[in-house]
Amino acid sequence: MRAKNNPLVIIIPVAVAVITHLLVFLGLYFSWFGITDGTGGNFCELSHEGLIKQPSNTLSNFGFMLAGLLAAYQIYKGKFDKNNNPLTTTLFYPIVLTSLMVLLSPGSMAMHGSETSVGGYFDMLSMYLIAGIIFSYAAMRLFKLSELTYALVFIGTLVVCHIFHYSTWEPPLVGFAGSFIFGVFCILGVIFEIIHKIKDKPKSEIKWVIYASIVFSIAFAIWQIGWDEHPWCIPDAIVQAHAIWHILDAVAIYCFFRLYVSEDN
C-alpha cells in the first residue's frame, strides 16, 4: 500500500506529537519527573522558577517535531512518489520513521524542562532512538528484511542501548557506556549504508549527505560553546547555543530523511 494520499501518514505522526508533548507538559506541571536535581543544568541556560526550567533549550526541541511532520506531509502529498523505496511504496515505514522523528522532541524536552534524572533518561532515550533509526533502516535495506524483522531489529537496538545505559562500565574517551553504544550503532549504520550503496547500487541524491554533514558539523561546533564553563556562556540570554544545536540537529535529521526518500531502486 503506497503512502501517497493515505490520511494515516499524517494522522498517526500528528497524534504521536500531540500525545507525547501533552504528556511532557503535564509531567512538568504535576512534577511527574520527580524532584529537580540539576540534571542537564550545565548547558549554560539559567534555571528558571516555574513550569519550564530552561525555556530556550526546551522549546527549541520543537524543531524535531516540525521536521517529522514536514516529512509526513511531503510523503502524504506524493512529493517523492517517483522514487521506488520503502518510504514511497509502503505505509509502514513512512509512519514509523516520521513518528520516530517526532519522538526526538519530547525526550530532550523532558530533561531541559525539568532538570531531573528521570528527564535525563528520556533525553538519552531520544539519542537511542536516533541510533535505532540509522542502524535498523540501513540493515533493513541491506539485508532485505521484512517489516516484522525490521521492527525486531529496532527494538533489539534499543534493548542493547539500555543494557549499556545501566552498566557501570566507563569506556575511554566518552566515559558513559550509553554514549559509547550510541556511537557504535551509528557507525554500524553508516557502514551498512556504504555496503548497500556498493552492493545494490541504488540511485539517491548524495547531496543530502553533504548537507547533513555540513549542518551537523556547524551544530557540533556550536554545541562546544553551550556549557556553563565556556567564556561565551550568557546564562540569561534568550537564545542559547544549546538551543541552536537542537534546531540544527533537527535540520540534519531531515536531511537524512531526504537521503532515504530520494533512493530509487
Coordinates of C-alpha atoms in Angstrom, one line a residue:
M1 CA 0.0 0.0 0.0
R2 CA 1.5 3.3 -1.1
A3 CA 1.6 6.2 1.3
K4 CA 0.5 9.0 -1.1
N5 CA -2.9 10.5 -0.1
N6 CA -3.3 8.0 2.8
P7 CA -4.5 10.0 5.8
L8 CA -2.8 7.7 8.3
V9 CA 0.5 9.1 7.1
I10 CA -0.5 12.4 8.6
I11 CA -2.9 11.3 11.4
I12 CA -0.5 9.0 13.3
P13 CA 2.6 11.3 13.5
V14 CA 0.3 14.2 14.5
A15 CA -1.3 12.0 17.2
V16 CA 2.2 11.0 18.4
A17 CA 3.2 14.6 18.5
V18 CA 0.1 15.8 20.4
I19 CA 0.0 13.0 22.9
T20 CA 3.7 12.9 23.8
H21 CA 4.1 16.7 24.1
L22 CA 1.0 16.9 26.2
L23 CA 2.4 14.2 28.5
V24 CA 5.6 16.1 28.8
F25 CA 3.9 19.4 29.8
L26 CA 1.5 17.6 32.1
G27 CA 4.6 15.9 33.6
L28 CA 6.2 19.3 34.2
Y29 CA 3.0 20.7 35.7
F30 CA 2.4 17.8 38.1
S31 CA 6.1 17.1 38.8
W32 CA 5.8 13.6 37.4
F33 CA 9.5 13.6 36.6
G34 CA 10.4 14.0 40.2
I35 CA 12.5 16.5 42.2
T36 CA 14.8 18.9 40.3
D37 CA 18.4 17.8 40.9
G38 CA 20.2 19.9 38.2
T39 CA 20.4 17.1 35.6
G40 CA 21.1 18.9 32.3
G41 CA 21.6 22.2 34.1
N42 CA 25.1 22.6 32.9
F43 CA 24.1 23.7 29.3
C44 CA 24.6 27.4 30.2
E45 CA 21.0 28.5 30.4
L46 CA 19.9 29.9 33.7
S47 CA 17.5 27.6 35.6
H48 CA 14.1 29.5 36.0
E49 CA 11.4 29.1 38.5
G50 CA 8.1 27.8 37.3
L51 CA 7.0 25.2 34.8
I52 CA 10.0 25.1 32.4
K53 CA 13.4 25.3 33.9
Q54 CA 15.3 26.0 30.6
P55 CA 12.8 27.7 28.2
S56 CA 15.3 28.1 25.3
N57 CA 16.8 24.7 25.5
T58 CA 13.4 23.1 26.0
L59 CA 11.2 24.8 23.3
S60 CA 13.9 24.5 20.7
N61 CA 13.2 20.8 20.6
F62 CA 10.0 21.5 18.7
G63 CA 12.3 21.5 15.6
F64 CA 12.4 17.7 15.7
M65 CA 8.6 17.6 15.8
L66 CA 8.3 20.0 12.9
A67 CA 10.9 18.0 10.8
G68 CA 8.9 14.8 11.4
L69 CA 5.6 16.4 10.5
L70 CA 7.0 18.1 7.4
A71 CA 8.4 14.7 6.2
A72 CA 5.0 13.1 6.8
Y73 CA 3.2 15.9 4.9
Q74 CA 5.5 15.7 1.9
I75 CA 5.1 11.9 1.7
Y76 CA 1.3 12.3 2.0
K77 CA 1.3 14.8 -0.9
G78 CA 3.4 12.4 -3.0
K79 CA 6.3 14.7 -3.4
F80 CA 8.7 11.8 -3.7
D81 CA 6.4 9.3 -5.4
K82 CA 8.6 9.0 -8.5
N83 CA 11.2 7.2 -6.3
N84 CA 10.9 3.5 -5.6
N85 CA 11.9 2.9 -1.9
P86 CA 10.3 1.7 1.3
L87 CA 9.2 5.3 2.2
T88 CA 7.1 5.6 -1.0
T89 CA 6.0 2.1 -1.7
T90 CA 4.8 1.1 1.8
L91 CA 2.6 2.6 4.5
F92 CA 4.6 1.1 7.4
Y93 CA 7.9 2.8 7.0
P94 CA 6.7 6.4 6.4
I95 CA 4.5 6.2 9.5
V96 CA 7.3 4.6 11.7
L97 CA 10.1 6.9 10.5
T98 CA 8.2 10.2 10.7
S99 CA 6.7 9.2 14.1
L100 CA 10.2 8.4 15.4
M101 CA 11.5 11.8 14.2
V102 CA 8.6 13.5 16.1
L103 CA 9.6 11.5 19.3
L104 CA 13.1 13.0 19.3
S105 CA 11.4 16.2 20.6
P106 CA 9.7 15.3 23.9
G107 CA 12.6 13.2 25.2
S108 CA 15.0 16.2 25.3
M109 CA 12.2 18.5 26.4
A110 CA 11.7 16.4 29.5
M111 CA 15.3 16.9 30.7
H112 CA 15.7 20.6 29.9
G113 CA 12.2 21.4 31.1
S114 CA 12.5 19.5 34.5
E115 CA 16.3 19.2 35.2
T116 CA 15.6 15.8 36.8
S117 CA 17.3 12.4 36.5
V118 CA 14.1 10.9 35.0
G119 CA 14.1 13.7 32.4
G120 CA 17.8 12.9 31.8
Y121 CA 16.9 9.3 31.0
F122 CA 14.3 10.5 28.4
D123 CA 17.0 12.7 26.8
M124 CA 19.3 9.7 26.4
L125 CA 16.3 7.7 25.1
S126 CA 16.0 10.2 22.3
M127 CA 19.6 9.5 21.4
Y128 CA 19.0 5.8 21.4
L129 CA 16.0 6.4 19.0
I130 CA 18.4 8.1 16.6
A131 CA 20.8 5.2 16.8
G132 CA 17.9 2.8 16.2
I133 CA 16.7 4.8 13.2
I134 CA 20.1 4.9 11.5
F135 CA 21.1 1.3 12.2
S136 CA 17.8 -0.6 11.6
Y137 CA 16.8 1.3 8.5
A138 CA 20.2 0.6 6.9
A139 CA 20.1 -3.0 8.0
M140 CA 16.6 -3.4 6.6
R141 CA 17.6 -2.3 3.1
L142 CA 21.0 -4.1 3.1
F143 CA 19.6 -7.5 4.2
K144 CA 16.1 -7.1 2.6
L145 CA 14.4 -7.5 6.0
S146 CA 10.6 -7.9 6.4
E147 CA 8.7 -5.3 8.3
L148 CA 8.4 -7.6 11.3
T149 CA 12.2 -8.3 11.3
Y150 CA 12.9 -4.6 10.9
A151 CA 10.8 -3.9 14.0
L152 CA 12.6 -6.6 16.0
V153 CA 16.0 -5.2 14.9
F154 CA 14.9 -1.7 16.0
I155 CA 13.6 -3.0 19.4
G156 CA 16.8 -5.1 19.8
T157 CA 18.9 -2.0 19.2
L158 CA 17.0 -0.1 22.0
V159 CA 17.4 -3.1 24.3
V160 CA 21.2 -3.2 23.8
C161 CA 21.4 0.5 24.3
H162 CA 19.6 0.1 27.6
I163 CA 21.9 -2.7 28.7
F164 CA 24.9 -0.4 28.2
H165 CA 23.0 2.6 29.7
Y166 CA 22.6 0.8 33.0
S167 CA 26.1 -0.8 33.0
T168 CA 28.9 0.5 35.3
W169 CA 31.5 0.3 32.5
E170 CA 33.2 3.6 31.8
P171 CA 34.6 3.4 28.2
P172 CA 37.6 5.6 27.3
L173 CA 37.1 9.0 25.6
V174 CA 33.3 9.2 26.1
G175 CA 33.1 8.0 29.7
F176 CA 29.5 6.8 29.6
A177 CA 28.6 3.4 28.2
G178 CA 25.3 4.7 26.8
S179 CA 27.1 7.3 24.7
F180 CA 29.5 4.6 23.5
I181 CA 26.9 2.2 22.3
F182 CA 25.0 5.1 20.6
G183 CA 28.2 5.8 18.6
V184 CA 28.7 2.2 17.8
F185 CA 25.2 1.7 16.3
C186 CA 25.5 5.0 14.3
I187 CA 28.8 3.9 12.9
L188 CA 27.5 0.5 12.0
G189 CA 24.5 2.1 10.3
V190 CA 26.9 4.2 8.2
I191 CA 28.9 1.1 7.3
F192 CA 25.7 -0.7 6.3
E193 CA 24.7 2.3 4.1
I194 CA 28.1 2.2 2.3
I195 CA 27.8 -1.5 1.7
H196 CA 24.2 -1.2 0.5
K197 CA 25.3 1.6 -1.9
I198 CA 28.2 -0.6 -3.3
K199 CA 26.2 -3.8 -3.4
D200 CA 22.7 -2.7 -4.6
K201 CA 23.7 0.5 -6.4
P202 CA 20.5 2.4 -5.7
K203 CA 20.2 5.9 -7.2
S204 CA 20.0 8.5 -4.5
E205 CA 20.7 12.2 -4.0
I206 CA 24.1 12.2 -2.3
K207 CA 23.8 16.0 -1.8
W208 CA 21.7 15.4 1.2
V209 CA 24.6 13.6 2.9
I210 CA 26.7 16.6 2.3
Y211 CA 24.1 19.0 3.6
A212 CA 23.6 16.8 6.7
S213 CA 27.4 16.7 7.3
I214 CA 27.8 20.4 7.0
V215 CA 24.8 21.2 9.2
F216 CA 25.8 18.7 11.9
S217 CA 29.4 20.0 11.8
I218 CA 28.2 23.5 12.5
A219 CA 25.9 22.2 15.1
F220 CA 28.7 20.4 16.9
A221 CA 30.9 23.5 16.8
I222 CA 28.1 25.5 18.4
W223 CA 27.4 22.7 21.0
Q224 CA 31.0 23.2 22.2
I225 CA 30.2 26.7 23.5
G226 CA 26.9 25.9 25.1
W227 CA 28.3 24.9 28.5
D228 CA 28.5 26.7 31.9
E229 CA 32.3 26.8 31.8
H230 CA 32.6 28.4 28.4
P231 CA 33.6 32.1 28.4
W232 CA 30.9 32.9 25.8
C233 CA 28.1 31.5 28.0
I234 CA 25.4 34.0 28.8
P235 CA 23.0 32.2 31.2
D236 CA 20.1 34.7 30.9
A237 CA 20.3 35.1 27.1
I238 CA 17.0 34.4 25.3
V239 CA 18.7 32.4 22.6
Q240 CA 21.1 29.7 23.8
A241 CA 23.9 27.9 21.9
H242 CA 22.4 24.5 23.0
A243 CA 19.1 25.5 21.6
I244 CA 20.7 26.3 18.3
W245 CA 22.3 22.8 18.5
H246 CA 18.8 21.3 18.8
I247 CA 17.4 23.2 15.8
L248 CA 20.4 22.3 13.6
D249 CA 20.2 18.7 14.6
A250 CA 16.6 18.7 13.5
V251 CA 17.7 20.0 10.2
A252 CA 20.3 17.3 9.9
I253 CA 17.8 14.6 10.7
Y254 CA 15.5 16.0 8.0
C255 CA 18.4 15.9 5.5
F256 CA 18.9 12.2 6.3
F257 CA 15.2 11.7 5.7
R258 CA 15.6 13.3 2.3
L259 CA 18.5 11.0 1.5
Y260 CA 16.4 8.0 2.4
V261 CA 13.4 9.1 0.4
S262 CA 15.4 10.1 -2.6
E263 CA 16.6 6.5 -3.1
D264 CA 15.3 4.9 -6.3
N265 CA 15.8 1.1 -6.7

